[in-house]
């Protein structure tokens, strides 16, 4: 049975992020946009950074119309350190200091691994792993030099960062690296007042992910929803509430944690006896006679 899902409100108090600035890579679309929208509702100043000026402008206009508040945009390819530095300097100058970073930008597509060119493989690794490193190292150095503390890094990984996954091997390798960075820096940079946390989402419908992971309506053809115990994909506001909480002072003692939000999807694939889900009620009744 599916649980009805109400239109979710932000669960935190309205002023939770007042006076705080959050930088979101890939924040103009998909989950980055949804997290940004809720953070803006909660009083944050937003800095959105990605490659496409048009997408950034459209996102800013939509956010200001729907929510209002302060939104700054700057293009940068996260693979390019010089562009990352230029964008961060722009945000620091115009938005005030940055308090939190969400490493959300990603590149991904499905393919048999042996069909990938070296450049295709590197492209995903460079965006996800090197891109997250570029933003984290640049901001981290600045935060440490400023010596104020109270900073947070939130990395968006995936459940297959832990399990691995066929047909998305560059993404799985890169996300595993980002997960390792999360846990490593949680320890190393805690002394500077920098927390490091991650979210591992299951399937949350976005144009970017769906057109690359399920081209040609593969999700419907293969019944992807049946791989999720809760029998539905995630709602963006569920993930945005989790991200808001992890970035907030309410989560000030959470450090190094990778929180899964996937309706139980990865466990369905993992549990030794989960294949027994195929049995009907009648099958179970029939089996009862074997009980000792
Ligand atoms: C095989 C592909 C390919 C594909 C591109 N390439 N798409 N190979 N299958 N579908 C190859 C190209 O041929 C080229 O190799 C190399 O990859 C680089 O391609 P470009 O198009 O030049 O790269 P670029 O313009 O930098 O674009 C990066 C991109 C693109 C990753 C390829 O898809 C992109 O911009 N993605 C951003 C958004 C995104 O991916 N969002 C989804 C995140 S979803 P050659 O050898 O020909 O030069 C996600 C979900 C995880 O992460 C978990 C879900 C449950
Ligand atoms: P999306 O809408 O395609 O988001 C990816 C964003 O990254 C885009 O805004 C894109 O903007 C930006 N980006 C890509 N390459 C970049 C680069 N080189 N430099 C700077 N920005 C770049 O997909 P999404 O589904 O919202 O994904 C968001 C995050 O959630 C990703 O980390 C993804 O791995 C993760 N995730 C998603 C799902 C899901 O089911 N949707 C599940 C698990 C994890 P530009 O094109 O303008 O650069």
CSV table of C-alpha atoms and ligand atoms in Angstrom, one decimal:
chain,number,residue,atom,x,y,z
A,1,UNK,CA,0.0,0.0,0.0
A,2,UNK,CA,1.3,3.4,-0.9
A,3,UNK,CA,1.4,6.2,1.7
A,4,UNK,CA,-0.3,9.3,0.5
A,5,UNK,CA,2.2,12.2,0.2
A,6,UNK,CA,1.0,15.6,1.2
A,7,UNK,CA,2.5,18.8,-0.4
A,8,UNK,CA,5.4,19.0,2.0
A,9,UNK,CA,6.2,22.3,3.7
A,10,UNK,CA,9.7,23.2,5.0
A,11,UNK,CA,9.9,21.5,8.4
A,12,UNK,CA,12.3,23.9,9.9
A,13,UNK,CA,11.5,27.3,11.4
A,14,UNK,CA,11.3,30.1,8.8
A,15,UNK,CA,14.3,32.0,10.0
A,16,UNK,CA,16.6,28.9,10.2
A,17,UNK,CA,19.1,30.2,7.6
A,18,UNK,CA,18.8,33.9,8.1
A,19,UNK,CA,22.2,35.5,7.7
A,20,UNK,CA,23.6,32.3,6.1
A,21,UNK,CA,24.8,31.9,2.5
A,22,UNK,CA,24.7,28.6,0.8
A,23,UNK,CA,26.6,27.8,-2.5
A,24,UNK,CA,25.0,25.0,-4.6
A,25,UNK,CA,26.8,23.6,-7.6
A,26,UNK,CA,24.4,22.5,-10.3
A,27,UNK,CA,21.8,24.5,-8.4
A,28,UNK,CA,19.8,25.7,-11.5
A,29,UNK,CA,18.0,22.4,-12.2
A,30,UNK,CA,16.7,19.3,-10.6
A,31,UNK,CA,17.5,18.5,-7.0
A,32,UNK,CA,19.9,21.4,-6.6
A,33,UNK,CA,17.1,23.8,-7.5
A,34,UNK,CA,14.7,22.1,-5.1
A,35,UNK,CA,17.1,22.2,-2.3
A,36,UNK,CA,17.9,25.9,-3.1
A,37,UNK,CA,14.2,26.8,-3.1
A,38,UNK,CA,13.6,25.4,0.4
A,39,UNK,CA,16.8,27.0,1.8
A,40,UNK,CA,15.6,30.3,0.3
A,41,UNK,CA,12.2,29.8,2.0
A,42,UNK,CA,14.1,29.3,5.2
A,43,UNK,CA,15.9,32.6,4.9
A,44,UNK,CA,19.2,31.6,3.2
A,45,UNK,CA,21.1,33.7,0.7
A,46,UNK,CA,21.7,31.5,-2.3
A,47,UNK,CA,24.7,31.2,-4.7
A,48,UNK,CA,24.1,29.0,-7.7
A,49,UNK,CA,26.9,27.9,-9.9
A,50,UNK,CA,26.9,25.7,-13.0
A,51,UNK,CA,27.9,25.9,-16.7
A,52,UNK,CA,24.9,27.4,-18.4
A,53,UNK,CA,24.2,31.1,-17.9
A,54,UNK,CA,20.7,30.8,-19.3
A,55,UNK,CA,19.7,28.0,-16.9
A,56,UNK,CA,21.1,30.0,-14.0
A,57,UNK,CA,19.1,33.1,-15.0
A,58,UNK,CA,15.9,31.1,-15.5
A,59,UNK,CA,16.4,29.5,-12.0
A,60,UNK,CA,17.1,32.9,-10.4
A,61,UNK,CA,14.0,34.4,-12.0
A,62,UNK,CA,11.8,31.5,-10.9
A,63,UNK,CA,13.1,31.6,-7.3
A,64,UNK,CA,12.7,35.3,-6.9
A,65,UNK,CA,9.2,35.1,-8.3
A,66,UNK,CA,8.1,32.1,-6.1
A,67,UNK,CA,10.0,32.9,-2.9
A,68,UNK,CA,11.9,36.2,-3.1
A,69,UNK,CA,15.1,36.9,-1.1
A,70,UNK,CA,18.7,37.0,-2.4
A,71,UNK,CA,20.0,34.8,-5.2
A,72,UNK,CA,23.4,35.2,-6.8
A,73,UNK,CA,24.5,33.3,-9.9
A,74,UNK,CA,27.8,32.7,-11.6
A,75,UNK,CA,28.9,30.3,-14.3
A,76,UNK,CA,31.7,27.9,-13.7
A,77,UNK,CA,32.6,24.4,-14.9
A,78,UNK,CA,33.4,22.6,-11.7
A,79,UNK,CA,36.2,20.7,-13.6
A,80,UNK,CA,38.1,24.0,-14.1
A,81,UNK,CA,39.8,25.3,-10.9
A,82,UNK,CA,40.2,28.8,-12.3
A,83,UNK,CA,36.5,29.1,-13.1
A,84,UNK,CA,35.6,27.8,-9.6
A,85,UNK,CA,37.9,30.3,-8.0
A,86,UNK,CA,36.5,33.2,-10.0
A,87,UNK,CA,32.9,32.2,-9.1
A,88,UNK,CA,33.7,31.8,-5.4
A,89,UNK,CA,35.4,35.2,-5.4
A,90,UNK,CA,32.4,36.7,-7.0
A,91,UNK,CA,30.0,35.2,-4.4
A,92,UNK,CA,32.2,36.2,-1.5
A,93,UNK,CA,32.4,39.7,-2.7
A,94,UNK,CA,28.7,40.1,-3.6
A,95,UNK,CA,26.8,37.7,-1.3
A,96,UNK,CA,29.0,38.1,1.8
A,97,UNK,CA,30.9,35.1,3.2
A,98,UNK,CA,29.8,31.6,2.2
A,99,UNK,CA,28.6,29.4,5.1
A,100,UNK,CA,27.8,26.1,3.4
A,101,UNK,CA,28.6,24.3,0.2
A,102,UNK,CA,26.4,21.7,-1.5
A,103,UNK,CA,28.4,19.6,-4.0
A,104,UNK,CA,25.5,18.6,-6.2
A,105,UNK,CA,26.7,19.1,-9.8
A,106,UNK,CA,27.1,15.8,-11.6
A,107,UNK,CA,27.4,14.1,-14.9
A,108,UNK,CA,26.2,10.6,-15.6
A,109,UNK,CA,24.9,8.2,-18.3
A,110,UNK,CA,24.3,4.5,-18.6
A,111,UNK,CA,26.6,2.4,-20.8
A,112,UNK,CA,28.3,-1.0,-20.8
A,113,UNK,CA,31.7,-0.1,-19.4
A,114,UNK,CA,33.6,-1.7,-22.3
A,115,UNK,CA,31.8,0.6,-24.7
A,116,UNK,CA,33.0,3.8,-23.0
A,117,UNK,CA,35.8,5.8,-24.5
A,118,UNK,CA,38.5,7.0,-22.1
A,119,UNK,CA,37.2,10.5,-22.5
A,120,UNK,CA,33.7,9.5,-21.6
A,121,UNK,CA,34.9,7.7,-18.5
A,122,UNK,CA,37.1,10.7,-17.5
A,123,UNK,CA,34.3,13.2,-18.1
A,124,UNK,CA,32.1,11.7,-15.4
A,125,UNK,CA,35.0,11.3,-13.0
A,126,UNK,CA,36.2,14.8,-13.6
A,127,UNK,CA,32.7,16.4,-13.0
A,128,UNK,CA,31.8,14.3,-10.0
A,129,UNK,CA,35.1,13.6,-8.2
A,130,UNK,CA,37.4,16.3,-9.3
A,131,UNK,CA,34.6,18.9,-9.4
A,132,UNK,CA,33.6,18.2,-5.8
A,133,UNK,CA,37.3,18.2,-4.8
A,134,UNK,CA,37.8,21.6,-6.6
A,135,UNK,CA,35.0,23.3,-4.8
A,136,UNK,CA,35.7,21.7,-1.4
A,137,UNK,CA,39.4,22.4,-1.4
A,138,UNK,CA,39.0,26.0,-2.6
A,139,UNK,CA,36.3,26.9,-0.1
A,140,UNK,CA,37.9,24.8,2.7
A,141,UNK,CA,41.2,26.7,2.4
A,142,UNK,CA,39.3,30.0,2.6
A,143,UNK,CA,37.2,28.9,5.5
A,144,UNK,CA,40.3,27.7,7.5
A,145,UNK,CA,42.1,31.0,6.8
A,146,UNK,CA,39.1,33.0,7.9
A,147,UNK,CA,39.1,31.0,11.2
A,148,UNK,CA,35.4,31.5,12.0
A,149,UNK,CA,34.0,28.0,11.9
A,150,UNK,CA,30.3,27.2,11.7
A,151,UNK,CA,30.7,25.9,8.1
A,152,UNK,CA,29.1,22.8,6.4
A,153,UNK,CA,29.8,20.7,3.3
A,154,UNK,CA,26.9,18.6,2.1
A,155,UNK,CA,27.8,16.1,-0.7
A,156,UNK,CA,25.1,14.6,-2.8
A,157,UNK,CA,26.3,11.0,-3.5
A,158,UNK,CA,24.2,7.9,-4.4
A,159,UNK,CA,23.4,4.6,-2.7
A,160,UNK,CA,25.7,2.8,-5.3
A,161,UNK,CA,28.7,4.8,-3.9
A,162,UNK,CA,28.6,2.0,-1.3
A,163,UNK,CA,27.3,-1.0,-3.2
A,164,UNK,CA,28.8,-0.2,-6.7
A,165,UNK,CA,26.6,-0.6,-9.7
A,166,UNK,CA,26.8,-2.1,-13.2
A,167,UNK,CA,26.4,0.2,-16.2
A,168,UNK,CA,27.3,3.5,-14.3
A,169,UNK,CA,30.8,2.5,-13.3
A,170,UNK,CA,32.5,6.0,-13.7
A,171,UNK,CA,29.7,7.5,-11.6
A,172,UNK,CA,29.9,4.8,-8.9
A,173,UNK,CA,33.7,5.2,-8.7
A,174,UNK,CA,33.5,9.0,-8.5
A,175,UNK,CA,30.6,9.0,-5.9
A,176,UNK,CA,32.5,6.5,-3.8
A,177,UNK,CA,35.5,9.0,-3.8
A,178,UNK,CA,33.2,11.8,-2.8
A,179,UNK,CA,31.8,9.6,0.0
A,180,UNK,CA,35.3,8.9,1.2
A,181,UNK,CA,36.1,12.7,1.1
A,182,UNK,CA,33.0,13.3,3.3
A,183,UNK,CA,34.1,10.9,6.0
A,184,UNK,CA,37.8,11.9,5.8
A,185,UNK,CA,37.2,15.6,6.1
A,186,UNK,CA,34.6,15.1,8.8
A,187,UNK,CA,37.5,14.1,11.0
A,188,UNK,CA,40.3,16.3,9.6
A,189,UNK,CA,38.4,19.6,9.4
A,190,UNK,CA,36.2,19.3,12.5
A,191,UNK,CA,38.9,21.3,14.4
A,192,UNK,CA,38.2,24.2,12.1
A,193,UNK,CA,34.5,24.1,12.7
A,194,UNK,CA,33.7,22.6,9.4
A,195,UNK,CA,31.2,19.7,9.3
A,196,UNK,CA,31.1,17.3,6.4
A,197,UNK,CA,27.9,15.2,5.6
A,198,UNK,CA,26.3,13.5,2.6
A,199,UNK,CA,23.0,12.4,1.3
A,200,UNK,CA,22.6,9.2,-0.8
A,201,UNK,CA,19.4,9.6,-2.7
A,202,UNK,CA,17.6,6.8,-4.5
A,203,UNK,CA,15.5,7.7,-7.6
A,204,UNK,CA,14.1,11.2,-7.6
A,205,UNK,CA,12.7,12.2,-11.0
A,206,UNK,CA,14.6,15.0,-12.6
A,207,UNK,CA,15.0,15.7,-16.3
A,208,UNK,CA,18.7,15.5,-16.1
A,209,UNK,CA,18.8,12.1,-14.5
A,210,UNK,CA,15.9,10.5,-16.3
A,211,UNK,CA,17.0,11.4,-19.8
A,212,UNK,CA,20.4,9.9,-19.1
A,213,UNK,CA,19.6,7.0,-16.9
A,214,UNK,CA,16.3,5.9,-18.5
A,215,UNK,CA,16.5,7.0,-22.1
A,216,UNK,CA,13.4,6.0,-24.2
A,217,UNK,CA,11.2,5.5,-21.2
A,218,UNK,CA,13.3,2.6,-19.8
A,219,UNK,CA,12.0,3.3,-16.3
A,220,UNK,CA,8.5,2.3,-17.3
A,221,UNK,CA,9.6,-0.5,-19.5
A,222,UNK,CA,11.7,-2.1,-16.8
A,223,UNK,CA,9.3,-1.3,-13.9
A,224,UNK,CA,11.9,0.6,-11.9
A,225,UNK,CA,9.3,1.5,-9.3
A,226,UNK,CA,9.0,-2.2,-8.4
A,227,UNK,CA,12.6,-2.1,-7.2
A,228,UNK,CA,11.6,0.3,-4.4
A,229,UNK,CA,9.8,-1.2,-1.4
A,230,UNK,CA,7.7,1.9,-0.9
A,231,UNK,CA,6.7,1.6,-4.6
A,232,UNK,CA,7.3,5.2,-5.6
A,233,UNK,CA,10.1,7.5,-6.4
A,234,UNK,CA,11.2,10.2,-4.0
A,235,UNK,CA,9.6,13.6,-3.7
A,236,UNK,CA,12.0,16.6,-4.1
A,237,UNK,CA,10.6,18.2,-1.0
A,238,UNK,CA,11.5,15.1,1.1
A,239,UNK,CA,15.1,15.4,0.0
A,240,UNK,CA,15.1,19.2,0.4
A,241,UNK,CA,13.9,18.9,4.0
A,242,UNK,CA,16.7,16.4,4.8
A,243,UNK,CA,19.3,18.7,3.2
A,244,UNK,CA,18.0,21.7,5.1
A,245,UNK,CA,18.1,19.8,8.4
A,246,UNK,CA,21.7,18.5,7.7
A,247,UNK,CA,22.9,22.0,6.9
A,248,UNK,CA,21.2,23.6,9.9
A,249,UNK,CA,22.4,24.1,13.5
A,250,UNK,CA,19.8,21.4,14.5
A,251,UNK,CA,22.2,18.9,13.0
A,252,UNK,CA,25.4,20.6,14.5
A,253,UNK,CA,26.4,17.2,16.1
A,254,UNK,CA,26.1,15.2,12.9
A,255,UNK,CA,29.4,14.9,11.2
A,256,UNK,CA,30.6,12.4,8.6
A,257,UNK,CA,27.2,10.8,8.2
A,258,UNK,CA,25.9,9.6,4.8
A,259,UNK,CA,22.1,9.6,5.0
A,260,UNK,CA,20.3,7.3,2.6
A,261,UNK,CA,16.9,8.5,1.3
A,262,UNK,CA,15.7,5.8,-1.2
A,263,UNK,CA,12.4,4.2,0.0
A,264,UNK,CA,14.4,1.1,1.0
A,265,UNK,CA,15.6,0.5,-2.6
A,266,UNK,CA,19.2,-0.6,-2.0
A,267,UNK,CA,18.2,-3.0,0.8
A,268,UNK,CA,15.7,-4.7,-1.5
A,269,UNK,CA,18.5,-5.7,-3.7
A,270,UNK,CA,20.7,-6.7,-0.8
A,271,UNK,CA,18.7,-8.8,1.6
A,272,UNK,CA,19.5,-12.5,1.3
A,273,UNK,CA,15.9,-13.8,1.4
A,274,UNK,CA,14.2,-10.8,-0.2
A,275,UNK,CA,13.3,-12.9,-3.2
A,276,UNK,CA,10.6,-14.4,-1.0
A,277,UNK,CA,8.6,-11.2,-1.7
A,278,UNK,CA,7.4,-13.1,-4.8
A,279,UNK,CA,5.4,-15.5,-2.5
A,280,UNK,CA,1.7,-14.7,-2.3
A,281,UNK,CA,-0.5,-15.0,0.9
A,282,UNK,CA,-1.7,-18.4,-0.4
A,283,UNK,CA,1.9,-19.6,-0.8
A,284,UNK,CA,2.6,-18.7,2.8
A,285,UNK,CA,-0.5,-20.5,4.0
A,286,UNK,CA,0.5,-23.6,2.0
A,287,UNK,CA,4.0,-23.4,3.5
A,288,UNK,CA,2.6,-23.2,7.0
A,289,UNK,CA,2.1,-27.0,7.1
A,290,UNK,CA,5.9,-27.5,7.0
A,291,UNK,CA,6.3,-25.6,10.3
A,292,UNK,CA,7.8,-27.7,13.1
B,1,LIG,C1,28.5,7.0,-23.8
B,1,LIG,C2,28.8,9.3,-23.8
B,1,LIG,C3,27.5,9.5,-23.5
B,1,LIG,C4,26.6,8.4,-23.4
B,1,LIG,C5,28.5,11.4,-23.7
B,1,LIG,N1,29.4,10.5,-23.9
B,1,LIG,N2,27.3,10.9,-23.4
B,1,LIG,N3,29.3,8.0,-24.0
B,1,LIG,N4,27.1,7.2,-23.6
B,1,LIG,N5,25.3,8.6,-23.1
B,1,LIG,C6,30.9,10.7,-24.2
B,1,LIG,C7,31.1,11.5,-25.4
B,1,LIG,O1,31.0,10.8,-26.6
B,1,LIG,C8,32.5,12.0,-25.2
B,1,LIG,O2,33.5,11.0,-25.4
B,1,LIG,C9,32.5,12.2,-23.6
B,1,LIG,O3,31.5,11.4,-23.1
B,1,LIG,C10,32.3,13.6,-23.2
B,1,LIG,O4,31.1,14.1,-23.8
B,1,LIG,P1,30.7,15.6,-24.0
B,1,LIG,O5,29.3,15.7,-24.5
B,1,LIG,O6,31.8,16.3,-24.8
B,1,LIG,O7,30.8,16.1,-22.5
B,1,LIG,P2,30.2,17.4,-21.8
B,1,LIG,O8,29.7,18.3,-22.7
B,1,LIG,O9,31.2,17.8,-20.8
B,1,LIG,O10,28.9,16.8,-21.0
B,1,LIG,C11,29.0,16.0,-19.9
B,1,LIG,C12,28.0,14.8,-19.9
B,1,LIG,C13,26.6,15.3,-20.1
B,1,LIG,C14,28.2,14.1,-18.6
B,1,LIG,C15,28.3,13.9,-21.0
B,1,LIG,O11,25.6,14.3,-20.1
B,1,LIG,C16,26.2,16.4,-19.1
B,1,LIG,O12,26.4,17.6,-19.3
B,1,LIG,N6,25.6,15.9,-17.9
B,1,LIG,C17,25.2,16.9,-16.8
B,1,LIG,C18,24.0,16.5,-16.2
B,1,LIG,C19,23.8,15.1,-15.8
B,1,LIG,O13,24.5,14.2,-16.2
B,1,LIG,N7,22.8,14.8,-14.9
B,1,LIG,C20,22.5,13.5,-14.4
B,1,LIG,C21,23.0,13.3,-13.0
B,1,LIG,S1,22.1,11.9,-12.5
B,1,LIG,P3,34.3,11.0,-26.8
B,1,LIG,O14,35.2,9.9,-26.7
B,1,LIG,O15,33.3,10.8,-27.9
B,1,LIG,O16,35.1,12.3,-26.9
B,1,LIG,C22,22.9,11.1,-11.4
B,1,LIG,C23,22.0,10.1,-10.7
B,1,LIG,C24,22.7,9.0,-10.0
B,1,LIG,O17,24.1,11.3,-11.2
B,1,LIG,C25,21.8,7.9,-9.3
B,1,LIG,C26,20.4,7.7,-9.8
B,1,LIG,C27,19.6,6.7,-9.1
B,2,LIG,P1,20.6,17.5,-13.0
B,2,LIG,O1,19.3,18.3,-12.9
B,2,LIG,O2,21.1,17.0,-14.3
B,2,LIG,O3,21.7,18.2,-12.2
B,2,LIG,C1,23.0,18.2,-12.5
B,2,LIG,C2,23.5,19.7,-12.4
B,2,LIG,O4,24.9,19.7,-12.5
B,2,LIG,C3,22.9,20.5,-13.5
B,2,LIG,O5,22.3,21.7,-13.0
B,2,LIG,C4,24.2,20.9,-14.4
B,2,LIG,O6,24.1,22.3,-14.8
B,2,LIG,C5,25.3,20.8,-13.3
B,2,LIG,N1,26.6,20.4,-13.9
B,2,LIG,C6,26.8,19.3,-14.7
B,2,LIG,N2,28.1,19.3,-15.1
B,2,LIG,C7,28.7,20.4,-14.5
B,2,LIG,C8,30.0,21.0,-14.6
B,2,LIG,N3,30.9,20.4,-15.2
B,2,LIG,N4,30.2,22.1,-13.9
B,2,LIG,C9,29.2,22.8,-13.2
B,2,LIG,N5,27.9,22.3,-13.1
B,2,LIG,C10,27.7,21.1,-13.8
B,2,LIG,O7,20.4,16.1,-12.1
B,2,LIG,P2,19.8,15.8,-10.7
B,2,LIG,O8,19.1,14.5,-10.8
B,2,LIG,O9,19.2,17.0,-10.1
B,2,LIG,O10,21.1,15.5,-9.9
B,2,LIG,C11,21.6,16.3,-8.8
B,2,LIG,C12,22.5,15.5,-7.9
B,2,LIG,O11,21.8,14.4,-7.3
B,2,LIG,C13,23.7,14.8,-8.6
B,2,LIG,O12,24.8,14.8,-7.8
B,2,LIG,C14,23.2,13.4,-8.8
B,2,LIG,O13,24.3,12.5,-8.9
B,2,LIG,C15,22.5,13.2,-7.5
B,2,LIG,N6,21.5,12.1,-7.5
B,2,LIG,C16,20.4,12.2,-8.2
B,2,LIG,C17,19.5,11.2,-8.2
B,2,LIG,C18,18.1,11.2,-9.0
B,2,LIG,O14,17.4,10.3,-9.0
B,2,LIG,N7,17.8,12.4,-9.5
B,2,LIG,C19,19.8,10.0,-7.5
B,2,LIG,C20,21.0,9.9,-6.8
B,2,LIG,C21,21.8,11.0,-6.8
B,2,LIG,P3,24.8,22.8,-16.2
B,2,LIG,O15,24.4,21.9,-17.2
B,2,LIG,O16,24.2,24.2,-16.3
B,2,LIG,O17,26.2,22.8,-15.9
